Amino acid sequence: MTIADSQSSSPRLDSKVPGGPMDQRWSNHKFDLKLVNPSNRRKFDVIVVGTGLAGGSAAATLAEMGYNVKSFCIHDSPRRAHSIAAQGGINAAKNYKGDGDSVHRLFYDTVKGGDYRSRESNVHRLAEVSVDIIDQCVAQGVPFAREYGGLLDNRSFGGAQVSRTFYARGQTGQQLLLGAYGAMNRMIHAGRIDSYTKREMVDLVVVNGVARGIIVRNLVTGEYERHAAHAVLMCTGGYGNAFFLSTNAKNSNVTAAWRAHKRGAFFANPCYTQIHPTCIPRSGDYQSKLTLMSESLRNDGRVWVPEKEGDPRAPQDIPESERDYYLERKYPSFGNLVPRDVASRNAKTVCDEGRGVGPTGEAVYLDFGDAIRRDGKETIASRYGNLFEMYERITGDNPYEVPMRIFPAVHYTMGGLWVDYNLESTIPGLFVLGEANFSDHGANRLGASALMQGLADGYFVIPATIASHLAGRKLEAVSVNDDAFKEAEAKARERADLLLACNGNRSVDSLHRELGNTVWNYCGMERTAEGLQEGILKVRELRAEFWSNVKVNGDPNHVNQDLEKAGRVADFMEFAEVMFNDALVRDESCGGHFRAEHQTEEGEARRDDENYAHVSAWEFTEEQKLPTEHREQLTFEEVKLTTRSYK
């Protein structure tokens, strides 16, 4: 069976995008949605899986509205969600700088930044809601930076020529998460949220075609638990750890989304993964993860490499005349603030030319010398002090005195479960928020937009759209003793038993690292048809090796991190093949998906709008079989399809 055999044009992808003028669609849609009477909300139970910005904000808001909420996270506290790692800021079209920003400009920049592969209506809603997010967070006490006059301060991020990024030093994600966590705690103490920590979702329960609950494993006792509800919200983040080395926390995984996919939720655009250009380079094979340096550093840091190949000199010994500030040279309009996919590919190019720096040759310089001489060390420290401190602790180098060394690394995933305009998946009653869905970023995410999307989905979108399900469908009572719950739990137990029974010779980590290297080498910053086909074969071989030779220690009846990791890696093994298939079918270059066969003479991505202006949504068929591809055609009414240029 070939990939082409699995394609279809599907009427099943009803995006539910409203008609009318773009800037009125969200307002009109909210008015047209059904409502749940405040006194009736207490009759509905809602499960929220994940407690990052999307999950935390959704749980807090729905509980405030009167719904009964069950919140689940794999950590010992909701405040440990990976959203804390987002350092640089959150976008909003407030135009406090008076430099020409607007809702329409944020909308335009986001569609263009995603290389015209996102759904316009969702992006416009995101831009509209952005202005309310900042007010919400300020009211919660988030300590955004302020100017002398008292207004909130802004800085610039990649892919924009205005300052629209609100920030709290280099801790923006952490501060925003604390705001949502505080709102959650208020509802926990009020008895409106039941918080379940150290729980991992291992399956979705579907009753009569509707998502009605989940199976979780208690990571302390090893027990399996059944939880029923009228709706399930999945806010479980992205799948970047398929690459093993990424900027994601080690617990970040694809399991919840993959379980839902195998129950009927389509997986959209899995080949769209973002490589962040500003990460601390890896220093050896012993590493288990990589560390992100905020994109905000590119406001004052200048990116360069030596003009000569293999230049062994220290950076301070290389004169200005022998440095290549390649982003400033190639992209004079945006300079060091080009989007992440553009900056990452250019870093790879100069390193492939032999001009990379550092012990491995896989790094470029991010130099603050000019900024320190211009503004003073104290000013730079006030903007980036904690980031500089983190860099020095990890590398031993003082960035006030020598340039940072940076290199691209896997960071964010634009792909995710397919959702309609209401954030509902192809399984009725299963809503997907934040990074776990595909909806807003297209083929590349602009910096500082992840926090924006997560909070938009949780604070403003899902509280309005969930009523379309709760009030619009007849939801019969279900019990955790129903057959669907028994079947799902039995399946989860069986899977754990199979992993423990393998008793092979290879550790889970060794197999995960090999998978990650395969995905990075064949489906990373640059892909080819030949490489993708070879990668698919390697993934299949490795998956067979995993199930025949993995060694999972311990037993299933108490804490067993080996078993946890094995389950997640087993899902990555299956998911990786879908990622490769998606990249192979998309025979064009766009954003973070760069096919070497499709590039301009200057090395930029060459899109094929005639054949690929669509979303690829994959439907699970059966084990060991290729999934079926469904396509949602993208239409562009407000933003003209043009070749993306940042020059």
XYZ file of C-alpha atoms in Angstrom:
647
model
C 0.000 0.000 0.000
C 1.390 3.424 -0.924
C 0.835 6.746 0.781
C -1.229 7.949 -2.174
C -3.623 5.034 -1.722
C -4.505 6.312 1.754
C -5.606 9.795 0.642
C -9.157 11.016 0.413
C -10.998 14.298 0.180
C -13.200 14.189 3.242
C -16.544 15.782 3.974
C -15.986 14.702 7.590
C -13.860 17.778 8.303
C -16.547 20.354 8.994
C -14.622 23.341 10.327
C -17.831 25.103 11.431
C -16.248 28.415 10.476
C -18.971 31.093 10.514
C -19.626 33.321 7.543
C -19.752 37.093 7.296
C -17.046 39.740 7.656
C -13.865 38.377 9.221
C -13.787 40.884 12.053
C -17.369 40.038 13.073
C -17.278 36.248 12.863
C -16.303 35.513 16.437
C -18.797 37.983 17.915
C -21.609 36.716 15.733
C -20.694 33.092 16.382
C -20.777 33.590 20.142
C -24.241 35.110 19.862
C -25.458 32.184 17.764
C -24.079 29.528 20.129
C -26.400 27.836 22.581
C -26.122 28.850 26.225
C -26.284 26.848 29.444
C -28.359 28.500 32.131
C -26.198 29.349 35.191
C -28.388 27.221 37.437
C -27.985 24.262 35.054
C -24.194 24.391 34.841
C -23.809 22.573 38.138
C -25.413 19.559 36.424
C -22.472 19.155 34.025
C -19.102 17.548 34.746
C -16.077 18.522 32.672
C -12.719 16.728 32.643
C -9.632 18.842 31.914
C -6.442 16.884 31.190
C -3.344 19.023 31.650
C -2.699 22.058 33.822
C -0.513 24.289 31.676
C -1.766 27.637 30.469
C -4.547 26.128 28.331
C -5.669 23.572 30.912
C -5.221 25.798 33.946
C -7.098 28.726 32.448
C -9.884 26.482 31.120
C -10.347 24.678 34.448
C -10.423 27.919 36.430
C -12.815 29.682 34.057
C -15.266 26.804 33.656
C -15.347 26.313 37.425
C -15.989 30.032 37.939
C -18.903 29.715 35.518
C -20.429 26.985 37.666
C -19.438 23.733 35.964
C -18.058 20.810 37.975
C -14.452 20.380 36.892
C -12.029 17.501 37.339
C -8.424 18.533 36.649
C -5.643 16.019 35.946
C -1.879 16.477 35.703
C 1.105 14.161 35.631
C 3.092 16.337 38.055
C 2.866 16.666 41.818
C 1.495 20.192 41.339
C -0.298 22.005 38.489
C 2.292 24.772 38.668
C 4.966 22.418 37.298
C 3.397 22.261 33.838
C 5.805 22.904 30.980
C 4.277 26.333 30.283
C 6.687 27.720 32.894
C 9.521 27.201 30.403
C 8.180 29.878 28.020
C 10.402 32.782 28.934
C 10.225 35.646 26.484
C 6.679 37.007 26.400
C 3.103 36.953 25.131
C 1.793 38.813 22.091
C -1.172 41.187 22.142
C -2.303 43.862 19.703
C -2.523 46.702 22.244
C -0.346 49.132 20.220
C 1.020 50.708 23.406
C 4.173 51.714 21.499
C 2.146 53.554 18.875
C 4.170 51.915 16.127
C 1.303 50.816 13.903
C 0.145 47.598 15.529
C -3.476 46.481 15.328
C -5.604 43.362 15.502
C -5.419 43.137 11.724
C -1.601 43.420 11.720
C -1.228 40.679 14.341
C -3.615 38.552 12.306
C -1.623 39.238 9.120
C 1.764 38.599 10.753
C 0.525 35.291 12.181
C -0.892 34.018 8.875
C 2.260 35.098 7.026
C 4.524 33.722 9.766
C 2.765 30.352 9.446
C 3.564 30.427 5.718
C -0.131 30.591 4.765
C -1.012 27.176 6.137
C -3.392 28.168 8.949
C -7.139 28.696 9.084
C -7.766 32.434 8.730
C -10.857 32.581 10.939
C -9.096 30.958 13.899
C -6.109 33.275 13.567
C -8.272 36.396 13.436
C -10.115 35.277 16.575
C -6.775 34.767 18.298
C -5.685 38.299 17.398
C -8.992 39.732 18.628
C -8.863 37.904 21.942
C -5.209 38.835 22.551
C -6.096 42.302 23.828
C -8.384 40.823 26.504
C -5.799 38.283 27.666
C -3.455 40.998 28.909
C -6.221 42.700 30.902
C -7.209 39.344 32.411
C -3.645 38.562 33.466
C -2.997 42.031 34.889
C -6.166 41.663 36.970
C -4.764 38.370 38.291
C -1.576 40.115 39.386
C 0.846 38.968 36.699
C 3.869 41.319 37.140
C 4.409 42.470 33.566
C 7.273 44.871 32.974
C 6.251 48.520 32.927
C 7.605 51.727 31.463
C 8.417 54.825 33.510
C 4.931 56.261 32.903
C 3.230 53.134 34.236
C 2.078 51.586 30.979
C 2.971 47.966 30.322
C 6.197 47.645 28.380
C 6.647 45.758 25.109
C 9.496 44.267 23.166
C 9.884 42.810 19.697
C 9.867 39.170 18.658
C 10.645 37.402 15.402
C 8.378 37.813 12.403
C 7.077 41.282 13.330
C 8.184 44.862 12.798
C 6.286 46.217 15.799
C 6.698 45.836 19.558
C 3.734 43.815 20.792
C 5.260 41.307 23.193
C 4.387 41.763 26.874
C 6.878 40.196 29.277
C 7.872 39.607 32.876
C 11.674 39.651 32.562
C 12.621 36.187 31.315
C 9.947 34.412 33.367
C 6.775 35.235 31.474
C 5.437 31.689 31.190
C 6.011 31.040 34.867
C 4.236 34.226 35.933
C 1.273 33.597 33.619
C 0.998 30.039 34.910
C 0.998 31.286 38.487
C -1.912 33.544 37.569
C -3.912 30.615 36.196
C -2.800 28.410 39.106
C -4.031 30.999 41.606
C -7.395 31.105 39.855
C -7.510 27.289 39.930
C -6.673 27.202 43.626
C -9.537 29.553 44.396
C -11.929 27.103 42.739
C -10.274 24.061 44.360
C -10.853 25.574 47.786
C -14.395 26.489 46.782
C -15.038 22.845 45.925
C -15.663 23.516 42.217
C -12.468 21.808 40.970
C -11.369 18.330 42.006
C -7.622 18.296 41.421
C -5.936 14.971 40.646
C -2.132 15.161 40.596
C 0.369 12.450 39.629
C -2.149 10.953 37.184
C -1.455 10.035 33.584
C -4.223 9.662 31.034
C -3.792 6.286 29.360
C -7.019 6.091 27.341
C -10.099 7.981 26.259
C -13.546 6.498 26.866
C -16.059 6.918 24.043
C -19.714 6.004 24.696
C -22.126 5.940 21.751
C -19.680 7.964 19.692
C -19.215 10.710 22.293
C -16.199 11.292 24.569
C -17.486 10.644 28.077
C -14.454 9.976 30.234
C -10.845 8.900 30.649
C -8.763 6.138 32.182
C -5.808 7.359 34.237
C -2.974 5.584 35.984
C -2.054 6.783 39.458
C 1.712 7.278 39.145
C 2.250 6.714 42.875
C 0.151 3.615 43.554
C 0.018 2.133 40.054
C -3.774 1.852 40.291
C -6.027 2.519 37.316
C -8.905 4.933 37.800
C -12.042 5.605 35.758
C -13.517 9.089 35.503
C -16.737 10.003 33.701
C -17.949 13.415 32.541
C -20.114 15.163 29.981
C -17.094 16.548 28.095
C -13.343 15.991 27.974
C -10.857 18.814 27.383
C -7.394 17.742 26.316
C -4.690 20.318 27.100
C -1.630 18.070 27.073
C 0.902 20.015 25.008
C 2.970 18.892 22.050
C 4.958 15.915 20.820
C 8.447 17.430 20.525
C 10.007 14.671 22.633
C 9.582 12.304 19.701
C 13.008 13.749 18.829
C 14.345 12.686 22.278
C 16.495 15.826 22.503
C 14.256 18.879 22.645
C 13.588 21.892 24.838
C 10.537 20.133 26.286
C 10.372 18.790 29.816
C 11.112 15.067 29.892
C 7.550 14.261 30.964
C 6.087 15.943 27.875
C 4.640 13.265 25.603
C 2.137 12.352 22.901
C 0.320 9.590 24.783
C -2.972 11.327 25.619
C -3.331 12.697 22.086
C -2.313 9.365 20.563
C -4.836 7.452 22.704
C -7.533 9.864 21.502
C -6.318 9.457 17.913
C -6.706 5.699 18.126
C -10.246 6.239 19.419
C -11.188 8.321 16.392
C -9.688 11.821 16.715
C -7.926 12.889 13.515
C -4.284 13.999 13.846
C -3.550 17.097 11.743
C -0.270 18.245 10.192
C 2.087 16.176 12.396
C 5.057 17.060 10.153
C 4.861 20.705 11.290
C 7.431 20.840 14.077
C 9.213 23.999 15.100
C 12.966 24.206 15.436
C 13.879 27.078 17.779
C 17.050 28.926 16.702
C 18.127 30.105 20.155
C 19.057 27.047 22.223
C 22.206 26.073 24.059
C 24.016 23.587 21.760
C 24.299 20.000 22.867
C 27.707 19.125 24.257
C 27.650 15.344 24.187
C 25.634 12.140 23.834
C 24.955 12.005 27.557
C 22.326 14.773 27.487
C 18.661 13.993 28.036
C 17.273 17.396 26.994
C 18.269 20.799 25.650
C 17.867 24.243 27.183
C 16.042 27.084 25.493
C 17.368 30.625 25.475
C 14.492 33.046 24.987
C 13.858 34.552 21.567
C 13.739 37.912 23.345
C 17.540 37.796 23.366
C 17.477 38.453 19.617
C 16.263 41.990 20.354
C 19.738 43.017 21.537
C 21.936 40.070 20.576
C 23.510 40.002 17.101
C 23.925 36.642 15.377
C 27.184 36.010 13.520
C 29.816 33.481 12.472
C 33.393 33.934 11.195
C 33.799 34.693 7.489
C 36.404 31.928 7.150
C 35.751 28.214 7.460
C 37.173 26.514 10.540
C 38.360 29.765 12.148
C 39.922 28.628 15.466
C 40.153 32.079 17.074
C 38.195 33.155 20.127
C 35.296 35.457 19.213
C 36.901 38.523 20.798
C 39.958 37.996 18.561
C 37.935 38.089 15.336
C 37.683 41.680 14.018
C 34.414 43.131 12.741
C 35.654 42.984 9.157
C 35.969 39.181 9.413
C 32.528 38.518 10.910
C 29.420 37.592 8.956
C 26.226 38.939 10.538
C 24.379 36.747 8.102
C 20.790 37.451 9.178
C 21.349 41.195 8.981
C 23.046 40.749 5.616
C 20.360 38.546 4.064
C 17.255 40.058 5.673
C 17.856 43.791 6.113
C 14.201 44.577 6.953
C 13.912 42.094 9.844
C 17.564 41.340 10.611
C 17.989 39.138 13.675
C 14.212 39.101 14.223
C 13.273 36.911 11.273
C 10.863 34.071 12.143
C 12.188 30.972 13.841
C 12.136 28.670 10.837
C 14.137 31.160 8.751
C 16.697 31.796 11.512
C 17.097 28.070 12.197
C 17.668 27.054 8.584
C 20.228 29.822 8.115
C 22.116 28.698 11.218
C 22.213 25.166 9.820
C 23.436 26.484 6.450
C 26.429 28.398 7.831
C 27.368 25.433 10.043
C 27.120 23.072 7.057
C 29.518 25.436 5.267
C 32.088 24.791 7.989
C 31.707 28.168 9.689
C 30.063 26.905 12.864
C 31.752 27.670 16.177
C 32.411 25.889 19.445
C 33.772 22.388 20.109
C 31.266 20.629 17.842
C 31.088 23.216 15.054
C 27.305 23.179 15.462
C 26.755 26.632 16.942
C 26.669 30.301 16.013
C 27.375 33.360 18.147
C 24.708 35.522 19.791
C 26.699 38.628 20.728
C 25.606 41.332 23.198
C 28.792 43.378 22.992
C 27.262 46.223 20.962
C 24.156 46.390 23.179
C 26.235 46.525 26.375
C 28.419 49.307 24.966
C 25.326 51.196 23.787
C 22.955 50.799 26.742
C 25.209 49.685 29.588
C 25.546 46.411 31.426
C 22.913 47.299 34.025
C 20.251 47.914 31.372
C 20.976 44.598 29.631
C 20.970 42.833 33.007
C 17.549 44.310 33.830
C 16.159 42.823 30.602
C 17.847 39.418 30.503
C 19.656 38.922 33.820
C 18.101 35.584 34.748
C 18.682 34.224 31.221
C 22.340 35.261 31.321
C 22.683 33.631 34.718
C 21.107 30.401 33.473
C 23.419 30.343 30.448
C 26.509 30.824 32.620
C 25.470 28.081 35.030
C 25.076 25.605 32.182
C 28.071 26.533 30.013
C 30.519 28.233 32.376
C 30.770 31.243 30.017
C 29.799 34.784 31.038
C 27.680 36.278 28.227
C 28.430 39.797 29.436
C 32.039 39.151 28.435
C 31.875 36.600 25.577
C 29.117 35.880 23.038
C 26.623 33.117 23.728
C 26.798 30.032 21.526
C 23.403 28.939 20.207
C 22.055 26.327 17.782
C 18.563 25.268 16.655
C 16.660 22.610 18.598
C 13.181 21.092 18.555
C 10.869 23.296 20.585
C 7.166 23.460 19.643
C 4.789 21.450 17.502
C 2.311 23.223 15.254
C 0.592 19.955 14.392
C -1.886 18.342 16.760
C -5.356 16.886 16.951
C -7.691 18.385 14.355
C -10.343 20.707 15.787
C -13.124 22.800 14.323
C -13.818 26.460 15.098
C -15.330 25.402 18.440
C -12.097 23.534 19.347
C -13.969 20.226 19.092
C -12.188 17.227 17.601
C -13.662 14.658 15.242
C -14.896 12.857 18.376
C -17.953 14.745 19.670
C -17.408 15.949 23.212
C -13.602 15.867 22.972
C -12.214 19.396 22.887
C -8.521 20.088 22.348
C -6.810 23.279 23.528
C -3.401 24.939 23.236
C -0.426 23.178 21.701
C -2.316 19.873 21.638
C -4.421 21.095 18.702
C -3.301 22.178 15.240
C -5.435 25.227 14.767
C -3.705 28.597 14.851
C -0.079 28.559 13.745
C 0.111 26.915 10.342
C 3.558 25.663 9.344
C 5.517 27.893 11.731
C 4.693 29.587 15.039
C 5.693 33.171 15.667
C 7.514 33.717 18.935
C 5.365 34.707 21.950
C 2.216 33.262 20.342
C 2.126 29.942 22.229
C 1.173 31.602 25.512
C -1.338 33.725 23.629
C -3.060 30.707 22.095
C -3.126 28.673 25.296
C -4.746 31.457 27.301
C -7.085 32.463 24.468
C -8.388 28.893 24.229
C -8.776 28.495 27.989
C -10.001 31.889 29.162
C -12.143 32.991 26.231
C -12.862 30.407 23.514
C -13.804 27.163 25.253
C -16.057 28.832 27.878
C -18.249 29.984 24.984
C -18.036 27.002 22.642
C -18.401 24.116 25.099
C -22.088 25.021 25.442
C -22.614 23.956 21.823
C -21.961 20.425 23.035
C -23.493 20.490 26.499
C -26.724 22.214 25.456
C -26.824 21.007 21.877
C -26.674 17.240 22.390
C -28.654 14.783 24.411
C -26.137 13.383 26.880
C -27.441 10.319 28.647
C -26.104 9.368 32.051
C -23.035 7.141 32.013
C -21.382 5.172 34.777
C -17.741 4.244 35.260
C -19.042 0.682 35.469
C -20.313 0.763 31.889
C -18.746 -1.602 29.376
C -16.872 1.177 27.567
C -14.958 2.052 30.745
C -14.224 -1.595 31.511
C -12.919 -2.163 27.969
C -10.686 0.914 28.030
C -9.188 0.036 31.411
C -8.589 -3.573 30.358
C -6.807 -2.367 27.247
C -4.552 -0.058 29.276
C -3.673 -2.828 31.717
C -2.961 -5.257 28.900
C -0.587 -2.784 27.284
C 1.354 -2.306 30.527
C 1.576 -6.072 31.003
C 2.958 -6.495 27.466
C 5.666 -3.917 28.155
C 6.684 -5.590 31.400
C 6.681 -9.021 29.754
C 9.185 -8.105 27.029
C 12.175 -8.608 29.366
C 14.708 -7.736 26.672
C 18.220 -6.320 26.774
C 17.782 -2.643 25.856
C 16.766 0.219 28.094
C 13.816 2.432 27.251
C 16.100 5.474 27.008
C 18.468 3.823 24.517
C 15.583 3.012 22.187
C 14.079 6.469 22.628
C 17.429 8.113 21.818
C 17.770 6.014 18.657
C 14.249 6.963 17.603
C 14.994 10.626 18.260
C 18.163 10.536 16.172
C 16.234 8.934 13.315
C 13.461 11.526 13.421
C 15.979 14.404 13.677
C 18.187 13.143 10.857
C 15.392 12.346 8.399
C 12.494 14.585 9.485
C 14.235 17.501 11.178
C 15.231 20.899 9.784
C 15.503 19.560 6.250
C 13.690 16.636 4.611
C 13.887 14.824 1.270
C 11.600 12.216 -0.253
C 14.417 9.667 -0.218
C 15.314 10.410 3.385
C 11.709 10.254 4.560
C 11.180 6.869 2.902
C 14.358 5.577 4.509
C 13.296 7.032 7.845
C 9.951 5.232 7.712
C 11.718 1.899 7.284
C 14.074 2.661 10.165
C 11.161 3.604 12.445
C 9.359 0.351 11.605
C 12.489 -1.678 12.340
C 13.036 0.169 15.589
C 9.441 -0.337 16.666
C 9.850 -4.091 16.124
C 13.099 -3.968 18.114
C 11.333 -2.087 20.904
C 8.560 -4.641 21.364
C 10.932 -7.597 21.186
C 13.918 -6.308 23.147
C 12.931 -3.544 25.574
C 13.700 -4.058 29.254
C 11.151 -2.517 31.623
C 12.110 -2.924 35.264
C 9.818 -3.092 38.296
C 6.165 -4.016 38.536
C 2.924 -2.172 37.768
C 1.627 -1.853 41.329
C 3.500 1.209 42.589
C 5.819 3.968 41.420
C 7.454 2.779 38.203
C 9.025 5.497 36.098
C 10.485 2.910 33.745
C 6.972 1.724 32.887
C 5.771 5.326 32.460
C 8.580 6.083 30.007
C 8.092 2.818 28.139
C 4.425 3.563 27.493
C 5.243 7.023 26.186
C 8.078 5.821 23.963
C 5.876 3.048 22.550
C 3.429 5.750 21.459
C 6.237 7.861 19.993
C 7.285 4.813 17.967
C 3.834 4.624 16.366
C 3.353 8.372 16.053
C 6.725 8.912 14.342
C 5.621 6.926 11.307
C 2.566 9.156 10.880
C 4.840 12.186 11.148
C 7.062 10.789 8.385
C 4.057 9.914 6.210
C 2.669 13.421 6.574
C 6.020 14.962 5.626
C 6.309 12.656 2.609
C 2.801 13.398 1.315
C 3.326 17.168 1.607
C 5.487 17.543 -1.500
C 6.286 21.219 -0.939
C 8.255 23.403 1.453
C 6.418 25.611 3.918
C 7.495 27.085 7.230
C 8.971 24.442 9.517
C 8.445 21.761 6.847
C 11.407 22.237 4.514
C 11.733 19.786 1.632
C 15.149 20.240 0.028
C 13.632 19.455 -3.399
C 11.446 22.558 -3.125
C 13.487 25.681 -2.460
C 14.241 28.910 -4.266
C 17.656 29.808 -5.667
C 18.279 31.703 -2.431
C 17.460 28.674 -0.290
C 14.011 29.811 0.863
C 10.956 27.564 1.154
C 8.971 27.147 -2.067
C 5.275 26.534 -1.433
C 2.838 24.874 -3.823
C -0.432 26.686 -3.161
C -2.233 25.008 -6.043
C -1.856 21.513 -4.595
C -1.097 21.908 -0.875
C -3.109 24.821 0.538
C -4.831 22.398 2.875
C -4.691 20.741 6.277
C -3.793 17.048 6.263
C -5.776 15.233 8.943
C -4.956 11.571 9.524
C -7.529 9.001 10.599
C -6.403 5.871 12.444
C -7.554 2.718 10.668
C -6.001 -0.305 12.341
C -2.726 -1.422 13.874
C 0.222 -1.698 11.476
C -1.791 -0.063 8.674
C -1.294 3.333 7.112
C -3.793 5.899 8.324
C -6.202 7.592 5.948
C -5.498 11.184 4.969
C -8.396 13.650 4.954
C -7.965 17.190 3.654
C -9.468 20.465 4.783
C -8.965 23.062 2.062
C -7.740 26.434 3.299
C -9.256 29.606 1.894
C -7.680 33.055 2.092
C -10.080 35.962 2.002
C -8.192 38.669 3.912
C -4.526 37.780 3.375
C -3.274 37.421 -0.172
C -1.229 34.309 -0.905
C 2.257 35.592 -1.705
C 5.812 34.338 -1.410
C 6.890 35.002 2.146
C 9.735 37.526 2.323
C 11.517 39.102 5.292
C 14.068 41.025 3.244
